[in-house]
Short mmCIF file of C-alpha atoms in Angstrom, two decimals:
data_model
loop_
_atom_site.label_atom_id
_atom_site.label_comp_id
_atom_site.label_asym_id
_atom_site.label_seq_id
_atom_site.Cartn_x
_atom_site.Cartn_y
_atom_site.Cartn_z
CA MET A 18 14.56 5.01 -20.46
CA ILE A 19 16.23 5.55 -17.09
CA GLU A 20 18.42 8.62 -16.69
CA LEU A 21 20.22 9.87 -13.60
CA SER A 22 21.80 13.34 -13.56
CA ASN A 23 24.02 14.60 -10.72
CA VAL A 24 22.25 12.52 -8.10
CA SER A 25 23.32 12.77 -4.44
CA LYS A 26 22.02 11.33 -1.20
CA THR A 27 22.66 11.89 2.48
CA PHE A 28 21.17 10.23 5.55
CA THR A 29 20.54 12.40 8.60
CA LEU A 30 20.20 10.36 11.78
CA HIS A 31 18.33 12.70 14.11
CA ASN A 32 18.33 10.29 17.02
CA GLN A 33 22.00 9.44 16.85
CA GLY A 34 23.56 12.84 17.48
CA SER A 35 22.14 14.19 14.19
CA ALA A 36 24.91 12.41 12.31
CA VAL A 37 24.89 13.26 8.61
CA ILE A 38 26.19 10.51 6.37
CA GLU A 39 26.93 11.20 2.73
CA VAL A 40 26.31 7.98 0.86
CA ILE A 41 26.16 8.86 -2.83
CA SER A 42 27.45 11.94 -4.53
CA ASP A 43 27.05 13.18 -8.07
CA VAL A 44 26.02 10.08 -9.99
CA SER A 45 25.05 10.45 -13.65
CA PHE A 46 24.28 7.65 -16.09
CA ALA A 47 21.57 6.50 -18.45
CA VAL A 48 20.12 3.12 -19.36
CA ALA A 49 18.46 2.69 -22.74
CA SER A 50 15.57 0.39 -23.60
CA GLY A 51 16.76 -3.18 -24.15
CA GLU A 52 19.92 -2.56 -22.15
CA CYS A 53 20.96 -4.21 -18.88
CA VAL A 54 23.39 -2.37 -16.61
CA ALA A 55 25.01 -3.88 -13.53
CA LEU A 56 25.77 -1.86 -10.41
CA THR A 57 29.01 -3.09 -8.88
CA GLY A 58 31.18 -2.18 -5.92
CA ALA A 59 32.08 -3.55 -2.51
CA SER A 60 29.47 -4.22 0.13
CA GLY A 61 28.42 -0.88 1.60
CA ALA A 62 29.32 1.07 -1.51
CA GLY A 63 25.68 2.05 -1.97
CA LYS A 64 24.42 -0.26 -4.72
CA SER A 65 21.12 -1.03 -3.02
CA THR A 66 20.78 2.57 -1.84
CA LEU A 67 21.09 3.81 -5.41
CA MET A 68 18.57 1.22 -6.58
CA ARG A 69 16.08 2.28 -3.88
CA MET A 70 16.53 5.92 -4.89
CA ILE A 71 15.56 4.96 -8.42
CA TYR A 72 12.53 3.02 -7.12
CA GLY A 73 11.60 6.00 -4.95
CA ASN A 74 11.53 4.41 -1.53
CA TYR A 75 14.66 6.38 -0.66
CA LEU A 76 14.52 10.14 -1.08
CA THR A 77 17.12 11.83 -3.23
CA GLN A 78 18.55 15.12 -1.92
CA ALA A 79 19.91 16.48 -5.18
CA GLY A 80 19.78 15.77 -8.89
CA GLU A 81 17.23 14.24 -11.20
CA ILE A 82 16.16 10.64 -11.81
CA ARG A 83 14.04 10.34 -14.94
CA ILE A 84 12.15 7.18 -15.74
CA GLY A 85 10.28 7.72 -18.98
CA ASP A 86 8.89 11.25 -18.58
CA LEU A 87 8.76 11.30 -14.80
CA ASP A 88 11.39 12.80 -12.50
CA ILE A 89 10.99 10.56 -9.49
CA VAL A 90 12.90 12.99 -7.25
CA GLN A 91 10.18 15.64 -7.58
CA ALA A 92 7.17 13.43 -8.34
CA GLU A 93 3.98 13.36 -6.26
CA PRO A 94 3.26 10.08 -4.46
CA ARG A 95 0.37 9.24 -6.76
CA ASP A 96 2.59 9.64 -9.84
CA VAL A 97 5.16 7.31 -8.31
CA ILE A 98 2.41 4.79 -7.52
CA LYS A 99 1.24 4.95 -11.12
CA LEU A 100 4.80 4.62 -12.40
CA ARG A 101 5.35 1.50 -10.29
CA ARG A 102 2.10 -0.01 -11.46
CA ASP A 103 2.60 0.67 -15.16
CA VAL A 104 6.27 1.21 -15.92
CA LEU A 105 8.77 0.28 -13.23
CA GLY A 106 9.13 -3.26 -11.87
CA TYR A 107 11.30 -4.15 -8.88
CA VAL A 108 12.48 -7.52 -7.68
CA SER A 109 13.77 -6.99 -4.16
CA GLN A 110 15.70 -9.52 -2.13
CA PHE A 111 12.82 -10.08 0.23
CA LEU A 112 9.26 -11.14 -0.35
CA ARG A 113 6.73 -9.05 1.56
CA VAL A 114 3.17 -10.36 1.45
CA VAL A 115 -0.11 -10.29 3.32
CA PRO A 116 -0.11 -13.45 5.44
CA ARG A 117 -2.35 -16.30 4.26
CA VAL A 118 -2.66 -15.11 0.67
CA PRO A 119 -2.05 -18.02 -1.76
CA THR A 120 1.14 -17.93 -3.85
CA LEU A 121 -0.85 -17.88 -7.08
CA ASP A 122 -2.64 -14.67 -6.00
CA VAL A 123 0.64 -13.09 -4.88
CA VAL A 124 2.11 -13.62 -8.36
CA ALA A 125 -1.07 -12.62 -10.22
CA GLU A 126 -1.57 -9.43 -8.18
CA PRO A 127 0.48 -7.00 -10.35
CA LEU A 128 -1.64 -8.10 -13.32
CA ARG A 129 -4.92 -7.82 -11.41
CA ALA A 130 -3.89 -4.31 -10.33
CA VAL A 131 -3.87 -3.13 -13.96
CA GLY A 132 -7.23 -4.71 -14.69
CA VAL A 133 -6.23 -8.05 -16.27
CA SER A 134 -9.02 -10.62 -15.80
CA VAL A 135 -8.70 -13.24 -13.07
CA GLU A 136 -8.36 -16.06 -15.65
CA ASP A 137 -5.62 -14.39 -17.70
CA ALA A 138 -3.70 -13.22 -14.63
CA GLU A 139 -3.81 -16.70 -13.12
CA ALA A 140 -2.77 -18.34 -16.38
CA ARG A 141 0.31 -16.11 -16.55
CA ALA A 142 1.07 -16.72 -12.86
CA LYS A 143 0.78 -20.49 -13.33
CA ALA A 144 3.09 -20.42 -16.34
CA LEU A 145 5.75 -18.46 -14.42
CA LEU A 146 5.52 -20.57 -11.27
CA GLY A 147 5.82 -23.70 -13.42
CA GLN A 148 8.80 -22.25 -15.28
CA LEU A 149 10.50 -21.42 -11.97
CA ASN A 150 9.94 -24.97 -10.69
CA ILE A 151 7.59 -24.16 -7.82
CA PRO A 152 5.64 -27.43 -7.37
CA GLU A 153 1.96 -27.08 -8.19
CA ARG A 154 0.90 -28.39 -4.79
CA LEU A 155 2.36 -25.22 -3.22
CA TRP A 156 0.46 -22.73 -5.40
CA SER A 157 -2.57 -22.59 -3.15
CA LEU A 158 -0.45 -22.04 -0.03
CA SER A 159 0.92 -18.78 1.34
CA PRO A 160 4.62 -18.29 0.51
CA THR A 161 5.35 -17.17 4.09
CA THR A 162 6.18 -20.77 5.04
CA PHE A 163 8.35 -21.50 1.97
CA SER A 164 12.12 -21.99 1.97
CA GLY A 165 14.37 -19.01 1.18
CA GLY A 166 14.99 -20.11 -2.39
CA GLU A 167 11.30 -20.76 -3.02
CA GLN A 168 10.35 -17.34 -1.68
CA GLN A 169 12.98 -15.77 -3.90
CA ARG A 170 11.49 -17.53 -6.94
CA VAL A 171 7.94 -16.47 -6.02
CA ASN A 172 9.27 -12.93 -5.75
CA ILE A 173 10.85 -13.22 -9.21
CA ALA A 174 7.65 -14.67 -10.70
CA ARG A 175 5.74 -11.70 -9.26
CA GLY A 176 8.33 -9.25 -10.59
CA PHE A 177 8.20 -10.72 -14.10
CA ALA A 178 4.42 -11.20 -14.24
CA ARG A 179 4.12 -7.98 -16.20
CA ALA A 180 6.26 -6.78 -19.11
CA TYR A 181 7.52 -3.59 -17.47
CA PRO A 182 9.41 -1.10 -19.68
CA ALA A 183 11.93 -0.62 -16.84
CA MET A 184 13.08 -3.07 -14.17
CA LEU A 185 15.27 -3.06 -11.09
CA LEU A 186 16.70 -6.41 -9.97
CA ASP A 187 18.36 -6.74 -6.58
CA GLU A 188 20.38 -10.00 -6.62
CA PRO A 189 17.84 -12.00 -8.60
CA THR A 190 20.03 -15.11 -8.80
CA ALA A 191 21.18 -15.22 -5.16
CA SER A 192 20.29 -18.44 -3.31
CA LEU A 193 19.14 -20.23 -6.46
CA ASP A 194 20.38 -23.58 -7.78
CA ALA A 195 21.86 -23.90 -11.29
CA ALA A 196 18.61 -24.87 -13.03
CA ASN A 197 16.60 -22.03 -11.52
CA ARG A 198 19.41 -19.56 -12.06
CA GLU A 199 19.23 -20.47 -15.74
CA VAL A 200 15.47 -19.83 -15.80
CA VAL A 201 15.92 -16.40 -14.19
CA LEU A 202 18.69 -15.45 -16.60
CA SER A 203 16.51 -16.40 -19.56
CA LEU A 204 13.65 -14.32 -18.10
CA ILE A 205 16.03 -11.37 -17.94
CA GLU A 206 17.15 -12.00 -21.55
CA ASP A 207 13.50 -12.15 -22.66
CA ALA A 208 12.78 -8.86 -20.88
CA LYS A 209 15.76 -7.25 -22.62
CA ALA A 210 14.63 -8.57 -25.99
CA ARG A 211 11.20 -7.03 -25.29
CA GLY A 212 12.92 -3.69 -24.78
CA SER A 213 13.01 -3.38 -20.99
CA ALA A 214 15.68 -1.12 -19.53
CA ILE A 215 17.18 -3.10 -16.64
CA ILE A 216 19.41 -2.13 -13.72
CA GLY A 217 20.66 -5.04 -11.66
CA ILE A 218 22.88 -5.97 -8.75
CA PHE A 219 24.53 -9.35 -9.32
CA HIS A 220 27.17 -10.84 -7.06
CA ASP A 221 27.22 -13.84 -9.41
CA GLU A 222 29.93 -12.76 -11.89
CA ALA A 223 29.07 -15.31 -14.57
CA ALA A 224 25.43 -14.16 -14.52
CA ARG A 225 26.53 -10.56 -14.72
CA ALA A 226 28.79 -11.26 -17.68
CA ARG A 227 25.99 -13.05 -19.49
CA VAL A 228 23.09 -10.61 -19.20
CA CYS A 229 24.71 -7.23 -18.57
CA ASP A 230 25.89 -4.91 -21.31
CA ARG A 231 27.78 -2.53 -19.01
CA GLU A 232 28.94 -2.18 -15.43
CA ILE A 233 28.86 0.91 -13.25
CA ASP A 234 31.12 0.87 -10.21
CA VAL A 235 29.15 2.65 -7.50
CA SER A 236 32.21 3.07 -5.24
CA HIS A 237 33.42 5.88 -7.53
CA PHE A 238 30.46 7.87 -6.24
CA THR A 239 30.79 6.95 -2.59
CA PRO A 240 32.36 9.78 -0.58
CA GLY A 241 35.25 8.45 1.46
CA MET A 242 35.43 5.20 -0.49
CA ALA A 243 36.66 6.49 -3.83
CA ALA A 244 39.53 4.34 -5.06
CA MET B 30 -8.05 14.38 -12.09
CA THR B 31 -10.23 15.80 -9.30
CA PRO B 32 -9.28 14.59 -5.83
CA LEU B 33 -11.99 12.51 -4.19
CA LEU B 34 -11.29 14.25 -0.91
CA SER B 35 -9.41 17.48 -0.46
CA VAL B 36 -8.60 18.41 3.12
CA GLN B 37 -7.46 21.98 3.71
CA ASN B 38 -6.00 23.43 6.89
CA ILE B 39 -8.08 21.39 9.31
CA THR B 40 -7.59 22.60 12.88
CA LYS B 41 -9.37 21.38 15.97
CA ARG B 42 -8.72 22.65 19.48
CA TYR B 43 -9.98 21.30 22.77
CA GLY B 44 -9.84 24.54 24.77
CA ALA B 45 -6.20 25.51 24.91
CA HIS B 46 -5.14 22.04 23.88
CA ILE B 47 -4.48 21.31 20.20
CA GLY B 48 -6.28 18.28 18.76
CA CYS B 49 -4.87 18.63 15.27
CA ALA B 50 -3.39 21.67 13.58
CA ASP B 51 -3.39 22.86 10.01
CA VAL B 52 -3.62 19.50 8.24
CA SER B 53 -3.97 19.54 4.45
CA PHE B 54 -3.83 16.77 1.82
CA ASP B 55 -5.57 15.46 -1.29
CA LEU B 56 -6.81 11.89 -1.66
CA TYR B 57 -7.40 10.55 -5.16
CA PRO B 58 -9.82 7.78 -6.19
CA GLY B 59 -8.45 4.30 -5.45
CA GLU B 60 -5.80 5.59 -3.02
CA VAL B 61 -5.35 4.28 0.49
CA MET B 62 -3.76 6.64 2.97
CA GLY B 63 -2.44 5.61 6.35
CA ILE B 64 -2.15 7.95 9.34
CA VAL B 65 0.26 6.85 12.05
CA GLY B 66 1.54 8.40 15.25
CA GLU B 67 1.61 7.77 18.98
CA SER B 68 -1.53 7.86 21.14
CA GLY B 69 -2.69 11.43 21.58
CA SER B 70 -1.04 12.65 18.40
CA GLY B 71 -4.38 13.71 16.92
CA LYS B 72 -4.97 10.87 14.45
CA SER B 73 -8.49 10.07 15.58
CA THR B 74 -9.39 13.75 16.02
CA LEU B 75 -8.40 14.35 12.43
CA LEU B 76 -10.33 11.31 11.22
CA ASN B 77 -13.44 12.37 13.11
CA CYS B 78 -13.19 15.90 11.74
CA MET B 79 -12.99 14.56 8.19
CA ALA B 80 -15.86 12.13 8.69
CA GLY B 81 -18.16 14.80 10.13
CA HIS B 82 -18.23 13.41 13.69
CA LEU B 83 -16.46 16.49 15.03
CA THR B 84 -16.68 20.06 13.75
CA PRO B 85 -13.22 21.48 13.14
CA ASP B 86 -12.46 25.05 14.27
CA ALA B 87 -11.01 25.90 10.89
CA GLY B 88 -10.50 24.38 7.49
CA GLN B 89 -12.38 22.65 4.73
CA VAL B 90 -13.13 19.03 3.85
CA VAL B 91 -14.08 19.05 0.18
CA PHE B 92 -15.61 15.82 -1.15
CA ASP B 93 -16.24 15.14 -4.83
CA THR B 94 -19.95 14.22 -4.62
CA ARG B 95 -21.58 12.11 -7.33
CA THR B 96 -24.24 14.65 -8.21
CA ASP B 97 -22.85 18.12 -7.47
CA GLY B 98 -19.07 17.72 -7.81
CA PRO B 99 -16.73 19.03 -5.09
CA ARG B 100 -18.58 20.29 -1.98
CA ASP B 101 -17.32 21.40 1.41
CA THR B 102 -18.83 18.84 3.76
CA ILE B 103 -18.33 21.03 6.83
CA THR B 104 -20.60 23.81 5.60
CA MET B 105 -23.16 21.52 3.97
CA SER B 106 -26.46 20.97 5.74
CA GLU B 107 -26.85 18.23 8.33
CA PRO B 108 -29.29 16.13 6.20
CA GLU B 109 -26.90 16.29 3.25
CA ARG B 110 -23.98 15.22 5.39
CA ARG B 111 -26.02 12.39 6.90
CA MET B 112 -27.00 11.21 3.43
CA LEU B 113 -23.34 11.22 2.46
CA SER B 114 -22.35 9.18 5.48
CA ARG B 115 -25.02 6.61 4.61
CA THR B 116 -24.10 6.31 0.93
CA ASP B 117 -20.68 7.37 -0.33
CA TRP B 118 -18.92 7.29 3.01
CA ALA B 119 -18.33 4.51 5.46
CA PHE B 120 -16.78 4.57 8.91
CA VAL B 121 -15.25 1.49 10.48
CA HIS B 122 -14.85 1.99 14.22
CA GLN B 123 -12.04 0.50 16.24
CA HIS B 124 -14.57 -1.22 18.50
CA ALA B 125 -17.13 -3.05 16.39
CA ARG B 126 -19.72 -2.40 19.13
CA ASP B 127 -19.59 1.33 18.30
CA GLY B 128 -20.49 0.65 14.69
CA LEU B 129 -23.08 -2.12 15.11
CA ARG B 130 -26.52 -2.41 16.62
CA MET B 131 -25.89 -5.13 19.13
CA GLY B 132 -29.57 -5.92 19.69
CA VAL B 133 -30.36 -6.48 16.01
CA SER B 134 -29.54 -9.59 13.94
CA ALA B 135 -26.45 -9.70 11.70
CA GLY B 136 -28.67 -9.54 8.62
CA GLY B 137 -30.56 -6.60 10.13
CA ASN B 138 -27.30 -4.76 10.74
CA VAL B 139 -26.34 -5.04 7.08
CA GLY B 140 -29.90 -4.45 5.86
CA GLU B 141 -30.35 -1.26 7.87
CA ARG B 142 -27.94 0.66 5.66
CA LEU B 143 -29.76 -0.58 2.56
CA MET B 144 -33.11 0.53 3.97
CA ALA B 145 -31.60 3.90 4.81
CA VAL B 146 -30.97 4.48 1.11
CA GLY B 147 -34.48 3.46 0.13
CA GLU B 148 -34.52 -0.30 -0.42
CA ARG B 149 -37.81 -1.76 0.73
CA HIS B 150 -38.04 -5.27 -0.73
CA TYR B 151 -37.35 -7.53 2.24
CA GLY B 152 -36.26 -10.50 0.09
CA ASP B 153 -33.73 -8.41 -1.83
CA ILE B 154 -32.34 -6.89 1.35
CA ARG B 155 -31.95 -10.31 2.93
CA ASP B 156 -30.23 -11.68 -0.18
CA LYS B 157 -27.79 -8.79 -0.28
CA ALA B 158 -27.10 -9.11 3.43
CA THR B 159 -26.44 -12.83 3.05
CA ASP B 160 -24.17 -12.19 0.09
CA TRP B 161 -22.15 -9.69 2.09
CA LEU B 162 -21.87 -11.99 5.10
CA GLY B 163 -20.32 -14.50 2.69
CA ARG B 164 -17.87 -11.92 1.35
CA VAL B 165 -16.58 -11.20 4.84
CA GLU B 166 -16.47 -14.93 5.56
CA ILE B 167 -19.35 -15.14 8.00
CA ASP B 168 -21.45 -18.31 7.64
CA ALA B 169 -24.83 -17.52 6.04
CA ALA B 170 -26.46 -19.66 8.76
CA ARG B 171 -25.61 -16.88 11.24
CA VAL B 172 -27.68 -14.24 9.43
CA ASP B 173 -30.38 -14.22 12.11
CA ASP B 174 -28.00 -14.28 15.07
CA ARG B 175 -27.22 -11.16 17.03
CA PRO B 176 -23.68 -9.75 17.01
CA THR B 177 -23.54 -10.33 20.78
CA THR B 178 -23.09 -14.03 19.97
CA PHE B 179 -20.18 -13.29 17.58
CA SER B 180 -16.47 -13.28 18.37
CA GLY B 181 -14.56 -9.98 18.23
CA GLY B 182 -13.12 -10.75 14.81
CA MET B 183 -16.55 -11.69 13.42
CA GLN B 184 -18.07 -8.50 14.82
CA GLN B 185 -15.37 -6.49 13.08
CA ARG B 186 -16.05 -8.26 9.79
CA LEU B 187 -19.78 -7.71 10.23
CA GLN B 188 -19.12 -4.03 10.77
CA ILE B 189 -17.16 -3.94 7.51
CA ALA B 190 -19.99 -5.71 5.64
CA ARG B 191 -22.53 -3.25 7.07
CA ASN B 192 -20.38 -0.36 5.91
CA LEU B 193 -19.58 -1.57 2.42
CA VAL B 194 -22.98 -2.91 1.37
CA THR B 195 -24.05 0.42 -0.10
CA GLY B 196 -20.91 0.62 -2.27
CA PRO B 197 -19.26 3.65 -0.64
CA ARG B 198 -16.43 5.45 -2.40
CA LEU B 199 -14.55 6.51 0.72
CA VAL B 200 -13.98 4.48 3.86
CA PHE B 201 -12.66 5.94 7.11
CA MET B 202 -11.10 3.33 9.38
CA ASP B 203 -10.03 3.85 12.96
CA GLU B 204 -7.64 1.06 13.99
CA PRO B 205 -9.62 -1.58 12.09
CA THR B 206 -7.35 -4.42 13.15
CA GLY B 207 -6.61 -3.20 16.69
CA GLY B 208 -7.46 -5.62 19.45
CA LEU B 209 -7.77 -8.62 17.13
CA ASP B 210 -5.49 -11.62 17.31
CA VAL B 211 -2.89 -11.81 14.59
CA SER B 212 -4.45 -14.61 12.53
CA VAL B 213 -7.75 -12.72 12.36
CA GLN B 214 -5.83 -9.54 11.53
CA ALA B 215 -4.20 -11.26 8.57
CA ARG B 216 -7.53 -12.41 7.20
CA LEU B 217 -9.03 -8.95 7.65
CA LEU B 218 -6.06 -7.33 5.88
CA ASP B 219 -6.44 -9.68 2.94
CA LEU B 220 -10.18 -8.96 2.84
CA LEU B 221 -9.67 -5.19 2.94
CA ARG B 222 -7.03 -5.28 0.23
CA GLY B 223 -9.24 -7.32 -2.07
CA LEU B 224 -12.17 -4.97 -1.48
CA VAL B 225 -10.06 -1.90 -2.14
CA ARG B 226 -8.81 -3.39 -5.40
CA ASP B 227 -12.09 -4.85 -6.67
CA MET B 228 -14.40 -2.00 -5.66
CA GLY B 229 -11.92 0.81 -6.37
CA LEU B 230 -12.38 2.15 -2.85
CA SER B 231 -10.40 4.99 -1.39
CA ALA B 232 -9.64 4.69 2.28
CA ILE B 233 -8.09 6.58 5.16
CA ILE B 234 -6.75 4.28 7.83
CA VAL B 235 -5.68 5.42 11.27
CA THR B 236 -3.48 2.90 13.03
CA HIS B 237 -0.33 2.64 15.05
CA ASP B 238 0.65 -0.65 13.46
CA LEU B 239 3.36 0.07 10.87
CA ALA B 240 3.14 -3.44 9.40
CA VAL B 241 -0.55 -2.86 8.65
CA VAL B 242 0.11 0.40 6.80
CA ARG B 243 2.95 -1.11 4.81
CA LEU B 244 0.61 -3.75 3.46
CA LEU B 245 -2.51 -1.61 2.99
CA ALA B 246 -1.58 2.01 2.41
CA ASP B 247 -0.16 3.68 -0.68
CA ARG B 248 0.63 6.84 1.21
CA LEU B 249 1.45 7.62 4.78
CA MET B 250 1.17 10.61 7.09
CA VAL B 251 3.06 10.71 10.39
CA MET B 252 1.50 12.83 13.14
CA LYS B 253 2.95 14.16 16.35
CA SER B 254 1.34 16.57 18.82
CA GLY B 255 -1.47 17.35 16.37
CA CYS B 256 0.78 18.21 13.44
CA VAL B 257 1.75 16.24 10.36
CA VAL B 258 5.53 15.93 10.63
CA GLU B 259 6.07 13.84 7.51
CA ALA B 260 4.04 12.61 4.55
CA GLY B 261 4.88 10.62 1.46
CA LEU B 262 4.84 7.22 -0.16
CA THR B 263 4.40 4.52 2.45
CA ASP B 264 7.60 2.65 1.67
CA GLN B 265 9.57 5.90 1.42
CA VAL B 266 8.42 7.09 4.86
CA LEU B 267 9.09 3.67 6.40
CA ASP B 268 12.41 2.93 4.63
CA ASP B 269 13.91 6.42 4.60
CA PRO B 270 12.14 8.52 7.25
CA GLN B 271 13.29 12.15 7.28
CA HIS B 272 11.85 13.63 10.46
CA ALA B 273 13.34 12.84 13.86
CA TYR B 274 10.02 11.51 15.15
CA SER B 275 9.39 9.24 12.13
CA GLN B 276 12.90 7.85 12.51
CA LEU B 277 12.21 7.12 16.14
CA LEU B 278 8.86 5.51 15.31
CA VAL B 279 10.29 3.25 12.60
CA SER B 280 13.32 2.24 14.63
CA SER B 281 11.17 1.39 17.64
CA VAL B 282 9.38 -1.52 15.97
CA LEU B 283 10.27 -4.91 17.35
CA GLN B 284 11.44 -7.42 14.76
CA VAL B 285 9.53 -10.68 14.80
#
């Protein structure tokens, strides 16, 4: 489902003496449907960078990243937009929302965007928020005022609202208590059982061991950090 | 799929000075494109060239019309272009006063666009106007008040209602949230996003607020000195800018 071939990335900092920083070089791997792969490596090894390259918000200088039939490295913006709407889900570490939009609408939005009716989208959003232990009295409020853990759970609910064929998870269990961590892990297991191809970053080793089938150590591909 | 709007090599000069140079892009139905850049970078010149307010010195602006398919709006006749700007196009000015008739009631402002496309039944026009005031969160009791009695944020929302009442397919916006306080901005952003999603609008938004484009735009163009220096997905341009000027722009934003 997700296939990387000979992928490399450099940052060029034009305003800081045109410094060129090589961050990833020559990564190749593939993730099949129903498989969950963990990216590992020390902080700064480029785990998040690699994940953003797959999502397409970081440009890739060389190689090919195929998700389904689309090579995201060469794709037109509108194809990437379509891919993100229909195929590729992403749970980032931070929730970014329009201020004053109720939590329920934030979670239902990915469903509304593909034409699901208001009632069905809200029913799914309510089920997820309930499952993730967000108290019902908060659903009509904007998540901007929520605690860190609550925001993280709203973000996860939004990410799992649709059954995407491919998903990227950036530390989905960070800052969660044991009960909620369990809920998130079971959501990931459900997504795998449905056939989603998942790439995740987990600092929580027990979580990683439970849901991930393989690990890829990104530091092998980091120039200057190779062990 | 046919692009809704296809802009090719638009160039506008003010004497020896370049307004915008050689700008080309395609906009597809349902897409929102942001144009950012410093003051004087040619954003508004480009927007006005596309919307038919300025005549470019070179280039084409091809719009996929409902009846005749793709047509170059620059070479089409003035009445045709005017009809387009009353029906399929909408233009939201930065200053609501430029887009409203200040001496006419709020309902009259919304109703005028309906009358321009042939509606004559006063009751229907008033009902539609009242409905649209509700959609932009203006109290129906204010339908007979003049915009001069409205706050800046209300005027801006009235301008949006006036523009969208005829169900346009393409909306040009020039700094739609500029000059409004942040709480009003947030409400307007939410409103615009809902309208874009529910009506399937395409929009081109000129702004210098990067937070606004991140929330509203699918795609982003960065302009400097009249030229497009970078274009791409909004989050790609903001998270991994490639051009020196885009990097400077993104890194200059103050964190709140």
